[in-house]
PDB file of C-alpha atoms in Angstrom:
ATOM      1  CA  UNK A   1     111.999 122.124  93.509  1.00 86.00           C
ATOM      2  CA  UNK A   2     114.656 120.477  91.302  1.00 90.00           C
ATOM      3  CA  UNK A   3     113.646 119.746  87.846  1.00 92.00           C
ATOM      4  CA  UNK A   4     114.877 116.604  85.524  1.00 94.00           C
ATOM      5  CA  UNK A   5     114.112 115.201  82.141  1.00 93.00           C
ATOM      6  CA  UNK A   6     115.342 111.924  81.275  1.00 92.00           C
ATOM      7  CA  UNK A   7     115.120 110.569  77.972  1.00 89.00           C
ATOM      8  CA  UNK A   8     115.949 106.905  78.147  1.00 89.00           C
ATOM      9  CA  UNK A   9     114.920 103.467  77.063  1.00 87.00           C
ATOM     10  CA  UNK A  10     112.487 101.798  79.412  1.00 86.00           C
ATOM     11  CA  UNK A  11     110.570  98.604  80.174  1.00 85.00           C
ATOM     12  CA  UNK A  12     107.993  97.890  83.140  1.00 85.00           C
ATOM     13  CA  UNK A  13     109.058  95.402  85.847  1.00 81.00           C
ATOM     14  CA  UNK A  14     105.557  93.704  86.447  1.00 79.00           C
ATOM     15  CA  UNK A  15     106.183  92.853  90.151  1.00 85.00           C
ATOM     16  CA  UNK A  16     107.806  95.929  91.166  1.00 88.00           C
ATOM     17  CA  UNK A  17     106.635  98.973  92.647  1.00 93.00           C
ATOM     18  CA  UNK A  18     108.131 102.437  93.628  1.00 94.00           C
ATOM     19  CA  UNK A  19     106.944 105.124  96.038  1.00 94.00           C
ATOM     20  CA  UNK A  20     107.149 108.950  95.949  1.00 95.00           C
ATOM     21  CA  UNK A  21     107.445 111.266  99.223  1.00 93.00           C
ATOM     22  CA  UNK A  22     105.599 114.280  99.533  1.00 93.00           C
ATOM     23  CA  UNK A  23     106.354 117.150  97.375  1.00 93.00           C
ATOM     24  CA  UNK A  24     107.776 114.540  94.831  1.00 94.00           C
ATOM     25  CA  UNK A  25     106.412 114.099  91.059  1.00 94.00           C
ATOM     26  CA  UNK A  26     107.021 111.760  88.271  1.00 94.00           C
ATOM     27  CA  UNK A  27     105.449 112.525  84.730  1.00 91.00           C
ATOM     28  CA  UNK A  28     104.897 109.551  82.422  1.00 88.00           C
ATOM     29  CA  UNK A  29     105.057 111.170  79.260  1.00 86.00           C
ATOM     30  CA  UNK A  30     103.098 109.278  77.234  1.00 75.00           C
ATOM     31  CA  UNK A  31     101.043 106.033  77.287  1.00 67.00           C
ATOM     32  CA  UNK A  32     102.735 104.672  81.076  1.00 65.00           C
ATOM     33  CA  UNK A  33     104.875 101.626  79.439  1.00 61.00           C
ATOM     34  CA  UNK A  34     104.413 102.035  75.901  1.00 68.00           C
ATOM     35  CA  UNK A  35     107.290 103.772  74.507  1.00 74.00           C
ATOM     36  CA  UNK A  36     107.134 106.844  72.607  1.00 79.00           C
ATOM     37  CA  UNK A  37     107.921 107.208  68.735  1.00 79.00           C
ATOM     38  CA  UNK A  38     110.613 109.182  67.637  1.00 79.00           C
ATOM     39  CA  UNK A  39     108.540 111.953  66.180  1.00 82.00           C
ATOM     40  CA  UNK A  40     106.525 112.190  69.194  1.00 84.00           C
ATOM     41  CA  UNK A  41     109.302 112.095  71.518  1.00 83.00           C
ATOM     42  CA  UNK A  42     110.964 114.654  69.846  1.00 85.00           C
ATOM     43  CA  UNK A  43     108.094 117.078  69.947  1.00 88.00           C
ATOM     44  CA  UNK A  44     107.294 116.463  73.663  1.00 88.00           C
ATOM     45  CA  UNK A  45     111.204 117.192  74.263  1.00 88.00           C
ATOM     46  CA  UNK A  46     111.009 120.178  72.035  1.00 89.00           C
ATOM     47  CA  UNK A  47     107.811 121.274  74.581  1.00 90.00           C
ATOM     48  CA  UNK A  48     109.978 120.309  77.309  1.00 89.00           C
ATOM     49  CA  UNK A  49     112.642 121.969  76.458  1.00 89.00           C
ATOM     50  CA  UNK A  50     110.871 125.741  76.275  1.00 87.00           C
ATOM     51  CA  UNK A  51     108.580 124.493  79.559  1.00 87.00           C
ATOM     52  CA  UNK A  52     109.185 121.723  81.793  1.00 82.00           C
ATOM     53  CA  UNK A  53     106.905 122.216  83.573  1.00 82.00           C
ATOM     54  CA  UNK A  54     104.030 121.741  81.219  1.00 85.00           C
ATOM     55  CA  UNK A  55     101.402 119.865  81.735  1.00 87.00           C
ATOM     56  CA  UNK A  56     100.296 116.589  79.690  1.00 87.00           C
ATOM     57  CA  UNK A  57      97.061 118.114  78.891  1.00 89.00           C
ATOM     58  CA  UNK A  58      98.211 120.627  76.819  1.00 90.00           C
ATOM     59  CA  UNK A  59     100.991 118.538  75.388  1.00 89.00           C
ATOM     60  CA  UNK A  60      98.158 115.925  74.220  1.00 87.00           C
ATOM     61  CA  UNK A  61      95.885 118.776  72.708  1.00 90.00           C
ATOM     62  CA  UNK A  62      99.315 120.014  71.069  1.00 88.00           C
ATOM     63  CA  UNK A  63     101.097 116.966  69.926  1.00 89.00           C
ATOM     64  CA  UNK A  64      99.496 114.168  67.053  1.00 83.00           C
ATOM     65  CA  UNK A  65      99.516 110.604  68.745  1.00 78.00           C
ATOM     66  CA  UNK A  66     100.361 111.469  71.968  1.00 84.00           C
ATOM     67  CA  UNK A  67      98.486 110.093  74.947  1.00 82.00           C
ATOM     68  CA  UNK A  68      97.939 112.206  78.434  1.00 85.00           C
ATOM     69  CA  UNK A  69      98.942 110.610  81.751  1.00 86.00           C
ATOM     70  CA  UNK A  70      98.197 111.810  85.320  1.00 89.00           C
ATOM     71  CA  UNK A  71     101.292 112.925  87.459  1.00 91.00           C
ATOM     72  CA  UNK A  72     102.459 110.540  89.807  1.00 93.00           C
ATOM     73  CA  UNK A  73     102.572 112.887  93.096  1.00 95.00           C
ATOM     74  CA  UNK A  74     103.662 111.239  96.716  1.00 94.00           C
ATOM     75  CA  UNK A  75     103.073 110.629  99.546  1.00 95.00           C
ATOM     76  CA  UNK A  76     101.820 107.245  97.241  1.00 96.00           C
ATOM     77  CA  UNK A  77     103.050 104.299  96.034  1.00 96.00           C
ATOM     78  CA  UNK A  78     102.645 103.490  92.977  1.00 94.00           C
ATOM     79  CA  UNK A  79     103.029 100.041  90.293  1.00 90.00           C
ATOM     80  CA  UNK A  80     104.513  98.555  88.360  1.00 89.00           C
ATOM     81  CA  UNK A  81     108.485  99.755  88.584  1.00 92.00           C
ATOM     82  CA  UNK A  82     110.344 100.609  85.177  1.00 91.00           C
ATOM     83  CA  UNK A  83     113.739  99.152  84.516  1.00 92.00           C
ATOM     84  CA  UNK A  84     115.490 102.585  83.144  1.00 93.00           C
ATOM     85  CA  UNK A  85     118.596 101.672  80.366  1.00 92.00           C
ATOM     86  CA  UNK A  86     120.740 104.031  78.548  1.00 92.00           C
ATOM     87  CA  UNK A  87     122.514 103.102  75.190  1.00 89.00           C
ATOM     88  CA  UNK A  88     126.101 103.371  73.449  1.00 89.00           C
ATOM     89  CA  UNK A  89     124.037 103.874  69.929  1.00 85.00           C
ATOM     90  CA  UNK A  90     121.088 106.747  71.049  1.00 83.00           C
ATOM     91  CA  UNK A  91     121.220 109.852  72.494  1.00 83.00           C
ATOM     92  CA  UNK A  92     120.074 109.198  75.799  1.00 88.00           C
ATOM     93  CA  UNK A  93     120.178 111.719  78.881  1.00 92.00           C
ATOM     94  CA  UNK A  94     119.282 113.296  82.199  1.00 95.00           C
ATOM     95  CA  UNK A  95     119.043 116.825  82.775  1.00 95.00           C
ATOM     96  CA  UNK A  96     118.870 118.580  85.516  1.00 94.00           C
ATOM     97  CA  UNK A  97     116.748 122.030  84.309  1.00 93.00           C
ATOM     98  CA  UNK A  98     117.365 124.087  86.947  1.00 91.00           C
ATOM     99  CA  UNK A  99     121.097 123.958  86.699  1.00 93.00           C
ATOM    100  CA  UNK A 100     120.856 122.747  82.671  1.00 94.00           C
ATOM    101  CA  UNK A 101     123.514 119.942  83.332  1.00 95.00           C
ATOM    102  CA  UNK A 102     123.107 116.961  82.040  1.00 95.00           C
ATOM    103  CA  UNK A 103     124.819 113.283  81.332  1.00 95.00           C
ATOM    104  CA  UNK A 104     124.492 110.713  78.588  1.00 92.00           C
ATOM    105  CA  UNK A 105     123.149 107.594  79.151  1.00 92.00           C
ATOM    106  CA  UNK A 106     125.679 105.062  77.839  1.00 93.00           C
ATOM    107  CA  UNK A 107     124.890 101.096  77.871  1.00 92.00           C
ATOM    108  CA  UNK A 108     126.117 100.586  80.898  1.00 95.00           C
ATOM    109  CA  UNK A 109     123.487 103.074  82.757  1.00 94.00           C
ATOM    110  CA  UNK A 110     120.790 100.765  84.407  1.00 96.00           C
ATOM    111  CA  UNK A 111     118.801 101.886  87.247  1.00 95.00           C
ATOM    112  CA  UNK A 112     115.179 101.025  88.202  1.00 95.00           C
ATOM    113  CA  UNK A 113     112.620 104.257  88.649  1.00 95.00           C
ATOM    114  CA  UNK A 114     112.589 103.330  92.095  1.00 95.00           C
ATOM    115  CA  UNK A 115     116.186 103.665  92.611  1.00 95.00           C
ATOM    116  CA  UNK A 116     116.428 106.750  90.756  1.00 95.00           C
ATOM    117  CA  UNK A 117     113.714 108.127  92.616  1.00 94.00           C
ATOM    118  CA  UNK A 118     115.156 107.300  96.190  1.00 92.00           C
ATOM    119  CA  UNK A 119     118.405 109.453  94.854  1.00 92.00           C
ATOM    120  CA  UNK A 120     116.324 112.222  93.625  1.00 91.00           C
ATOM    121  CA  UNK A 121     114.422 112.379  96.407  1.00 88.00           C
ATOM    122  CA  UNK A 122     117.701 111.979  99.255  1.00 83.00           C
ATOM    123  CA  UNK A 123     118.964 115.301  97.466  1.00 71.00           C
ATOM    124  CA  UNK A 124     117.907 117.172 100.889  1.00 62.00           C
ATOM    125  CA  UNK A 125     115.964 119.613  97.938  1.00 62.00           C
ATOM    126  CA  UNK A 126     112.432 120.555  98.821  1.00 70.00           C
ATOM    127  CA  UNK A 127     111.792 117.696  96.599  1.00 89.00           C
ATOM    128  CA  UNK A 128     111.322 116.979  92.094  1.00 93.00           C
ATOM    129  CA  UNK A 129     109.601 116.539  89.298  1.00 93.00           C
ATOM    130  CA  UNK A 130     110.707 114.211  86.932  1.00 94.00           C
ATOM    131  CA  UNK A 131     109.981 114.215  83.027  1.00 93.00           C
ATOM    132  CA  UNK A 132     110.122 110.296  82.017  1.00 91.00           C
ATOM    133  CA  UNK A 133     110.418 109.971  78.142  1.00 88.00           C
ATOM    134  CA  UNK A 134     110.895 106.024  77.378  1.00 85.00           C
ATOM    135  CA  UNK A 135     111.691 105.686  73.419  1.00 76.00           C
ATOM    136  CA  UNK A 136     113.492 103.634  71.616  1.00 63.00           C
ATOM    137  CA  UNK A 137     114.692 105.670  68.607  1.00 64.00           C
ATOM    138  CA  UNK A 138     115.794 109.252  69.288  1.00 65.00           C
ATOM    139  CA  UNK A 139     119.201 110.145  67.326  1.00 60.00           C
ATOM    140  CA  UNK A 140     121.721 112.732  68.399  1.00 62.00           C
ATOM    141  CA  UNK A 141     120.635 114.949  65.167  1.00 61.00           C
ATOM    142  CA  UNK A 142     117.125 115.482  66.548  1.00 65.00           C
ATOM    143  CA  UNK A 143     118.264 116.389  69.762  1.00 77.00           C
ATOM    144  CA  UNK A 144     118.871 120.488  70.516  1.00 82.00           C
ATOM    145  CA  UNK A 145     119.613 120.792  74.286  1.00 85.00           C
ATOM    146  CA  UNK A 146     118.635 124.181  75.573  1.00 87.00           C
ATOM    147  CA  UNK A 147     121.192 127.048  75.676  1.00 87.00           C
ATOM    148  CA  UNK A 148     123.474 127.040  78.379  1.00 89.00           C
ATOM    149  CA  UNK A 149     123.500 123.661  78.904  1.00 92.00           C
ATOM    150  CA  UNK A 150     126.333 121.722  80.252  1.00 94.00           C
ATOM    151  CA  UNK A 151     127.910 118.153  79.756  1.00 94.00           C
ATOM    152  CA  UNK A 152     128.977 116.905  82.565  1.00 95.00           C
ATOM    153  CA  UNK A 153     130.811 113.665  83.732  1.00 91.00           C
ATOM    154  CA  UNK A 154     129.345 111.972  86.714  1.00 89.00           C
ATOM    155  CA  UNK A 155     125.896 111.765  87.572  1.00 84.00           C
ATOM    156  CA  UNK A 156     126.305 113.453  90.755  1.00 87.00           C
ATOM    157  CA  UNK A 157     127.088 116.649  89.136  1.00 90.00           C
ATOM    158  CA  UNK A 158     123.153 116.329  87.967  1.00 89.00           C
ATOM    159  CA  UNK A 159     121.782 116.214  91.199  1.00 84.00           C
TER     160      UNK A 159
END
């Protein structure tokens, strides 16, 4: 099962909706829609970053401010959709654990969650789970990326 964080700005698209095949997760991290501050954003990535795999539970009993959300698992649809957006000014990304590549998320990255997760899930992989962190403030400074990881790019070298 591939493996992604993305760190990226987000807002919800009220009318939209998005659906998961089986064997396919998305993780809200944080309050679903509400973005995340840059202190807690950087200590879920930090938590992320040793374990991606961790569960929101413990990140909540671990992390100040931070608010537990159920995974998103398919087969389900779920609502509302999330317009994803990177930025020329923040350190924006998606990386692929597994394989530690990853791309930044310039300006003109805009994709809607249910986009992304068709492409995720048309991968021909066993299927994902995907860390969402929406925040509008994380800067390049606070950022470690974890060893051996690679820029790449094109986002198809993610996948």
């Amino acid at each position: 099962m591939s493996n992604y964080v993305l760190v990226c700005h987000g807002n919800i698209r009220e009318f939209g909706s998005f659906h998961l095949a089986a064997k396919q997760e998305v993780q809200y991290r944080g309050n679903f829609g509400a973005k995340l501050g840059y202190m807690t954003a950087l200590a879920v990535w930090k938590a992320l970053k040793s374990d991606p795999t961790l569960d929101d539970k413990s990140l909540g009993k671990a992390i100040q401010n931070y608010h537990p959300e159920p995974v998103l698992a398919g087969p389900n649809s779920f609502a509302p959709d999330i317009n994803l957006e990177g930025d020329d000014n923040r350190f924006l990304f998606l990386i692929n654990m597994n394989t530690r590549n990853y791309i930044l998320l310039k300006g003109d990255w805009k994709i809607k969650l249910s986009s992304l997760v068709d492409i995720l899930g048309n991968q021909g992989t066993s299927g994902f789970w995907l860390n969402l962190l929406c925040c509008t403030e994380i800067p390049e400074s606070g950022i470690e990326m974890p060893s051996g990881a690679h820029l790449v790019s094109s986002f198809e070298k993610i996948l």
